[in-house]
Amino acid sequence: MFHIERDFYDDDKLYEFVQSLGPQTTRQFDQFNSVYSVNGIRCLIADRYNFFGILDDELIAYGFLQKLKNKNNVVTLGMVMADKHQGHGYGKQMYKHITDWGLNRYTKIWSAVYEDNDAVLHIHKSLGYDLEGVFVEELNDGRSIFSL
């Protein structure tokens, strides 16, 4: 059974999860590209509201909300799903849970989604996120980023 926890904390399991992600997934969630150790995991998740998607005792998703500097009531959202569990609805459940939790505490949630990540763009739109702008060819690989 799939469920979401806020207090799950196991550095080794989260590190194993990050290491299991395929290149396409880490291309979409590039924050994990620089995680090379368990200590790197600790640095990555510090100062965030963390959410962990668990399926039958297996960590299959990680999401977070992080306060934006100089914006008291705005947080940014990020989420990544294990490759083999994508396309089964768990990502939408994670996004909905994190969004609901965040909107009970903050006035705005901001998210950045790469232009070629159609599934996540669809999830955001189905949850009521509005497109606010596009960072055109912002990355070295020529992709644009949608600001939602």
PDB file of C-alpha atoms in Angstrom:
ATOM      1  CA  MET A   1       0.000   0.000   0.000  1.00  0.00           C
ATOM      2  CA  PHE A   2       1.267   3.475  -0.911  1.00  0.00           C
ATOM      3  CA  HIS A   3       1.473   6.135   1.782  1.00  0.00           C
ATOM      4  CA  ILE A   4       3.302   9.411   2.400  1.00  0.00           C
ATOM      5  CA  GLU A   5       5.353  10.190   5.483  1.00  0.00           C
ATOM      6  CA  ARG A   6       6.896  13.417   6.710  1.00  0.00           C
ATOM      7  CA  ASP A   7       9.013  11.919   9.464  1.00  0.00           C
ATOM      8  CA  PHE A   8      10.657   9.059   7.562  1.00  0.00           C
ATOM      9  CA  TYR A   9      14.356   9.593   7.876  1.00  0.00           C
ATOM     10  CA  ASP A  10      16.923   7.039   6.851  1.00  0.00           C
ATOM     11  CA  ASP A  11      20.001   8.527   5.188  1.00  0.00           C
ATOM     12  CA  ASP A  12      21.092   5.199   3.737  1.00  0.00           C
ATOM     13  CA  LYS A  13      17.686   4.393   2.175  1.00  0.00           C
ATOM     14  CA  LEU A  14      17.415   7.874   0.690  1.00  0.00           C
ATOM     15  CA  TYR A  15      20.950   7.609  -0.703  1.00  0.00           C
ATOM     16  CA  GLU A  16      20.131   4.191  -2.223  1.00  0.00           C
ATOM     17  CA  PHE A  17      16.969   5.697  -3.723  1.00  0.00           C
ATOM     18  CA  VAL A  18      18.949   8.545  -5.310  1.00  0.00           C
ATOM     19  CA  GLN A  19      21.536   6.134  -6.676  1.00  0.00           C
ATOM     20  CA  SER A  20      18.796   3.978  -8.233  1.00  0.00           C
ATOM     21  CA  LEU A  21      17.393   6.815 -10.348  1.00  0.00           C
ATOM     22  CA  GLY A  22      17.986   6.528 -14.069  1.00  0.00           C
ATOM     23  CA  PRO A  23      19.562   9.231 -16.245  1.00  0.00           C
ATOM     24  CA  GLN A  24      16.241  10.517 -17.615  1.00  0.00           C
ATOM     25  CA  THR A  25      14.880  10.980 -14.087  1.00  0.00           C
ATOM     26  CA  THR A  26      17.985  12.744 -12.793  1.00  0.00           C
ATOM     27  CA  ARG A  27      17.880  14.912 -15.930  1.00  0.00           C
ATOM     28  CA  GLN A  28      14.420  16.093 -14.808  1.00  0.00           C
ATOM     29  CA  PHE A  29      15.381  16.425 -11.122  1.00  0.00           C
ATOM     30  CA  ASP A  30      18.947  17.665 -11.409  1.00  0.00           C
ATOM     31  CA  GLN A  31      19.425  18.452  -7.714  1.00  0.00           C
ATOM     32  CA  PHE A  32      20.459  14.827  -7.252  1.00  0.00           C
ATOM     33  CA  ASN A  33      23.254  15.050  -9.824  1.00  0.00           C
ATOM     34  CA  SER A  34      25.631  16.361  -7.170  1.00  0.00           C
ATOM     35  CA  VAL A  35      24.811  13.835  -4.430  1.00  0.00           C
ATOM     36  CA  TYR A  36      27.740  11.474  -4.099  1.00  0.00           C
ATOM     37  CA  SER A  37      27.481  10.417  -0.458  1.00  0.00           C
ATOM     38  CA  VAL A  38      25.154   9.983   2.495  1.00  0.00           C
ATOM     39  CA  ASN A  39      26.510  13.290   3.818  1.00  0.00           C
ATOM     40  CA  GLY A  40      25.431  14.880   0.544  1.00  0.00           C
ATOM     41  CA  ILE A  41      21.893  13.626   1.228  1.00  0.00           C
ATOM     42  CA  ARG A  42      21.926  15.290   4.644  1.00  0.00           C
ATOM     43  CA  CYS A  43      22.929  18.605   3.053  1.00  0.00           C
ATOM     44  CA  LEU A  44      20.292  18.271   0.328  1.00  0.00           C
ATOM     45  CA  ILE A  45      17.343  17.756   2.660  1.00  0.00           C
ATOM     46  CA  ALA A  46      18.354  20.250   5.344  1.00  0.00           C
ATOM     47  CA  ASP A  47      16.063  23.256   5.846  1.00  0.00           C
ATOM     48  CA  ARG A  48      13.205  21.711   3.869  1.00  0.00           C
ATOM     49  CA  TYR A  49       9.811  20.224   4.590  1.00  0.00           C
ATOM     50  CA  ASN A  50      10.447  16.690   3.365  1.00  0.00           C
ATOM     51  CA  PHE A  51       7.912  14.116   2.156  1.00  0.00           C
ATOM     52  CA  PHE A  52       8.629  10.454   1.457  1.00  0.00           C
ATOM     53  CA  GLY A  53       6.483   8.145  -0.672  1.00  0.00           C
ATOM     54  CA  ILE A  54       6.544   4.594   0.648  1.00  0.00           C
ATOM     55  CA  LEU A  55       5.181   1.545  -1.187  1.00  0.00           C
ATOM     56  CA  ASP A  56       5.258  -1.728   0.752  1.00  0.00           C
ATOM     57  CA  ASP A  57       8.184  -0.500   2.913  1.00  0.00           C
ATOM     58  CA  GLU A  58      10.145   0.674  -0.146  1.00  0.00           C
ATOM     59  CA  LEU A  59      11.028   4.344  -0.591  1.00  0.00           C
ATOM     60  CA  ILE A  60       9.784   5.183  -4.100  1.00  0.00           C
ATOM     61  CA  ALA A  61       9.433   8.990  -4.027  1.00  0.00           C
ATOM     62  CA  TYR A  62      10.917  12.047  -2.398  1.00  0.00           C
ATOM     63  CA  GLY A  63       9.347  15.502  -2.376  1.00  0.00           C
ATOM     64  CA  PHE A  64       9.931  18.756  -0.570  1.00  0.00           C
ATOM     65  CA  LEU A  65       8.788  22.282   0.054  1.00  0.00           C
ATOM     66  CA  GLN A  66      11.432  24.917   0.701  1.00  0.00           C
ATOM     67  CA  LYS A  67      10.942  28.521   1.756  1.00  0.00           C
ATOM     68  CA  LEU A  68      12.092  31.065  -0.786  1.00  0.00           C
ATOM     69  CA  LYS A  69      14.511  33.654   0.501  1.00  0.00           C
ATOM     70  CA  ASN A  70      12.935  37.078   0.968  1.00  0.00           C
ATOM     71  CA  LYS A  71       9.427  35.645   0.434  1.00  0.00           C
ATOM     72  CA  ASN A  72       7.735  34.877   3.757  1.00  0.00           C
ATOM     73  CA  ASN A  73       4.655  33.082   2.430  1.00  0.00           C
ATOM     74  CA  VAL A  74       6.055  31.372  -0.670  1.00  0.00           C
ATOM     75  CA  VAL A  75       7.619  27.918  -0.947  1.00  0.00           C
ATOM     76  CA  THR A  76       9.041  26.012  -3.875  1.00  0.00           C
ATOM     77  CA  LEU A  77       8.039  22.415  -4.561  1.00  0.00           C
ATOM     78  CA  GLY A  78      10.172  19.599  -5.904  1.00  0.00           C
ATOM     79  CA  MET A  79       9.450  15.895  -6.273  1.00  0.00           C
ATOM     80  CA  VAL A  80      11.076  12.848  -7.820  1.00  0.00           C
ATOM     81  CA  MET A  81       9.641   9.355  -8.353  1.00  0.00           C
ATOM     82  CA  ALA A  82      11.612   6.133  -8.817  1.00  0.00           C
ATOM     83  CA  ASP A  83      11.758   5.197 -12.484  1.00  0.00           C
ATOM     84  CA  LYS A  84       9.946   1.863 -12.172  1.00  0.00           C
ATOM     85  CA  HIS A  85       7.028   3.466 -10.310  1.00  0.00           C
ATOM     86  CA  GLN A  86       6.352   6.308 -12.731  1.00  0.00           C
ATOM     87  CA  GLY A  87       3.018   6.265 -14.537  1.00  0.00           C
ATOM     88  CA  HIS A  88       1.040   4.552 -11.760  1.00  0.00           C
ATOM     89  CA  GLY A  89      -0.518   7.629 -10.119  1.00  0.00           C
ATOM     90  CA  TYR A  90       1.830   7.798  -7.137  1.00  0.00           C
ATOM     91  CA  GLY A  91       3.377  11.040  -8.371  1.00  0.00           C
ATOM     92  CA  LYS A  92       0.011  12.753  -8.569  1.00  0.00           C
ATOM     93  CA  GLN A  93      -0.789  11.546  -5.037  1.00  0.00           C
ATOM     94  CA  MET A  94       2.539  12.977  -3.827  1.00  0.00           C
ATOM     95  CA  TYR A  95       2.023  16.325  -5.574  1.00  0.00           C
ATOM     96  CA  LYS A  96      -1.531  16.609  -4.234  1.00  0.00           C
ATOM     97  CA  HIS A  97      -0.483  15.746  -0.683  1.00  0.00           C
ATOM     98  CA  ILE A  98       2.446  18.178  -0.710  1.00  0.00           C
ATOM     99  CA  THR A  99       0.337  20.918  -2.338  1.00  0.00           C
ATOM    100  CA  ASP A 100      -2.495  20.527   0.179  1.00  0.00           C
ATOM    101  CA  TRP A 101      -0.050  20.505   3.098  1.00  0.00           C
ATOM    102  CA  GLY A 102       1.730  23.585   1.759  1.00  0.00           C
ATOM    103  CA  LEU A 103      -1.388  25.628   1.009  1.00  0.00           C
ATOM    104  CA  ASN A 104      -2.541  25.112   4.602  1.00  0.00           C
ATOM    105  CA  ARG A 105       0.608  26.961   5.697  1.00  0.00           C
ATOM    106  CA  TYR A 106       1.669  29.257   2.837  1.00  0.00           C
ATOM    107  CA  THR A 107      -0.084  31.551   0.375  1.00  0.00           C
ATOM    108  CA  LYS A 108       1.774  30.352  -2.721  1.00  0.00           C
ATOM    109  CA  ILE A 109       3.635  27.293  -3.964  1.00  0.00           C
ATOM    110  CA  TRP A 110       6.009  27.776  -6.875  1.00  0.00           C
ATOM    111  CA  SER A 111       7.316  24.937  -9.025  1.00  0.00           C
ATOM    112  CA  ALA A 112       9.674  24.753 -11.973  1.00  0.00           C
ATOM    113  CA  VAL A 113       9.131  22.035 -14.580  1.00  0.00           C
ATOM    114  CA  TYR A 114      11.258  21.316 -17.632  1.00  0.00           C
ATOM    115  CA  GLU A 115       9.437  21.782 -20.930  1.00  0.00           C
ATOM    116  CA  ASP A 116       9.893  18.137 -21.926  1.00  0.00           C
ATOM    117  CA  ASN A 117       8.330  16.726 -18.727  1.00  0.00           C
ATOM    118  CA  ASP A 118       4.778  16.396 -20.043  1.00  0.00           C
ATOM    119  CA  ALA A 119       3.543  14.085 -17.275  1.00  0.00           C
ATOM    120  CA  VAL A 120       4.504  16.488 -14.487  1.00  0.00           C
ATOM    121  CA  LEU A 121       3.128  19.482 -16.390  1.00  0.00           C
ATOM    122  CA  HIS A 122      -0.183  17.618 -16.708  1.00  0.00           C
ATOM    123  CA  ILE A 123      -0.214  16.827 -12.967  1.00  0.00           C
ATOM    124  CA  HIS A 124       0.439  20.458 -12.059  1.00  0.00           C
ATOM    125  CA  LYS A 125      -2.347  21.706 -14.323  1.00  0.00           C
ATOM    126  CA  SER A 126      -4.789  19.090 -12.963  1.00  0.00           C
ATOM    127  CA  LEU A 127      -4.053  20.340  -9.430  1.00  0.00           C
ATOM    128  CA  GLY A 128      -4.778  23.954 -10.356  1.00  0.00           C
ATOM    129  CA  TYR A 129      -1.287  25.343 -10.893  1.00  0.00           C
ATOM    130  CA  ASP A 130      -1.125  28.231 -13.371  1.00  0.00           C
ATOM    131  CA  LEU A 131       1.687  28.846 -15.822  1.00  0.00           C
ATOM    132  CA  GLU A 132       3.344  32.103 -14.781  1.00  0.00           C
ATOM    133  CA  GLY A 133       6.239  32.241 -17.167  1.00  0.00           C
ATOM    134  CA  VAL A 134       8.853  30.451 -19.203  1.00  0.00           C
ATOM    135  CA  PHE A 135      12.610  30.629 -18.802  1.00  0.00           C
ATOM    136  CA  VAL A 136      13.492  30.136 -22.469  1.00  0.00           C
ATOM    137  CA  GLU A 137      16.567  28.016 -23.173  1.00  0.00           C
ATOM    138  CA  GLU A 138      17.740  28.661 -19.634  1.00  0.00           C
ATOM    139  CA  LEU A 139      19.835  25.500 -19.452  1.00  0.00           C
ATOM    140  CA  ASN A 140      23.045  24.493 -21.195  1.00  0.00           C
ATOM    141  CA  ASP A 141      21.185  21.742 -23.062  1.00  0.00           C
ATOM    142  CA  GLY A 142      18.765  24.245 -24.633  1.00  0.00           C
ATOM    143  CA  ARG A 143      15.667  23.196 -22.682  1.00  0.00           C
ATOM    144  CA  SER A 144      13.258  25.752 -21.308  1.00  0.00           C
ATOM    145  CA  ILE A 145      11.728  25.730 -17.829  1.00  0.00           C
ATOM    146  CA  PHE A 146       8.063  26.444 -17.109  1.00  0.00           C
ATOM    147  CA  SER A 147       7.360  28.459 -13.977  1.00  0.00           C
ATOM    148  CA  LEU A 148       4.127  27.289 -12.347  1.00  0.00           C
TER     149      LEU A 148
END
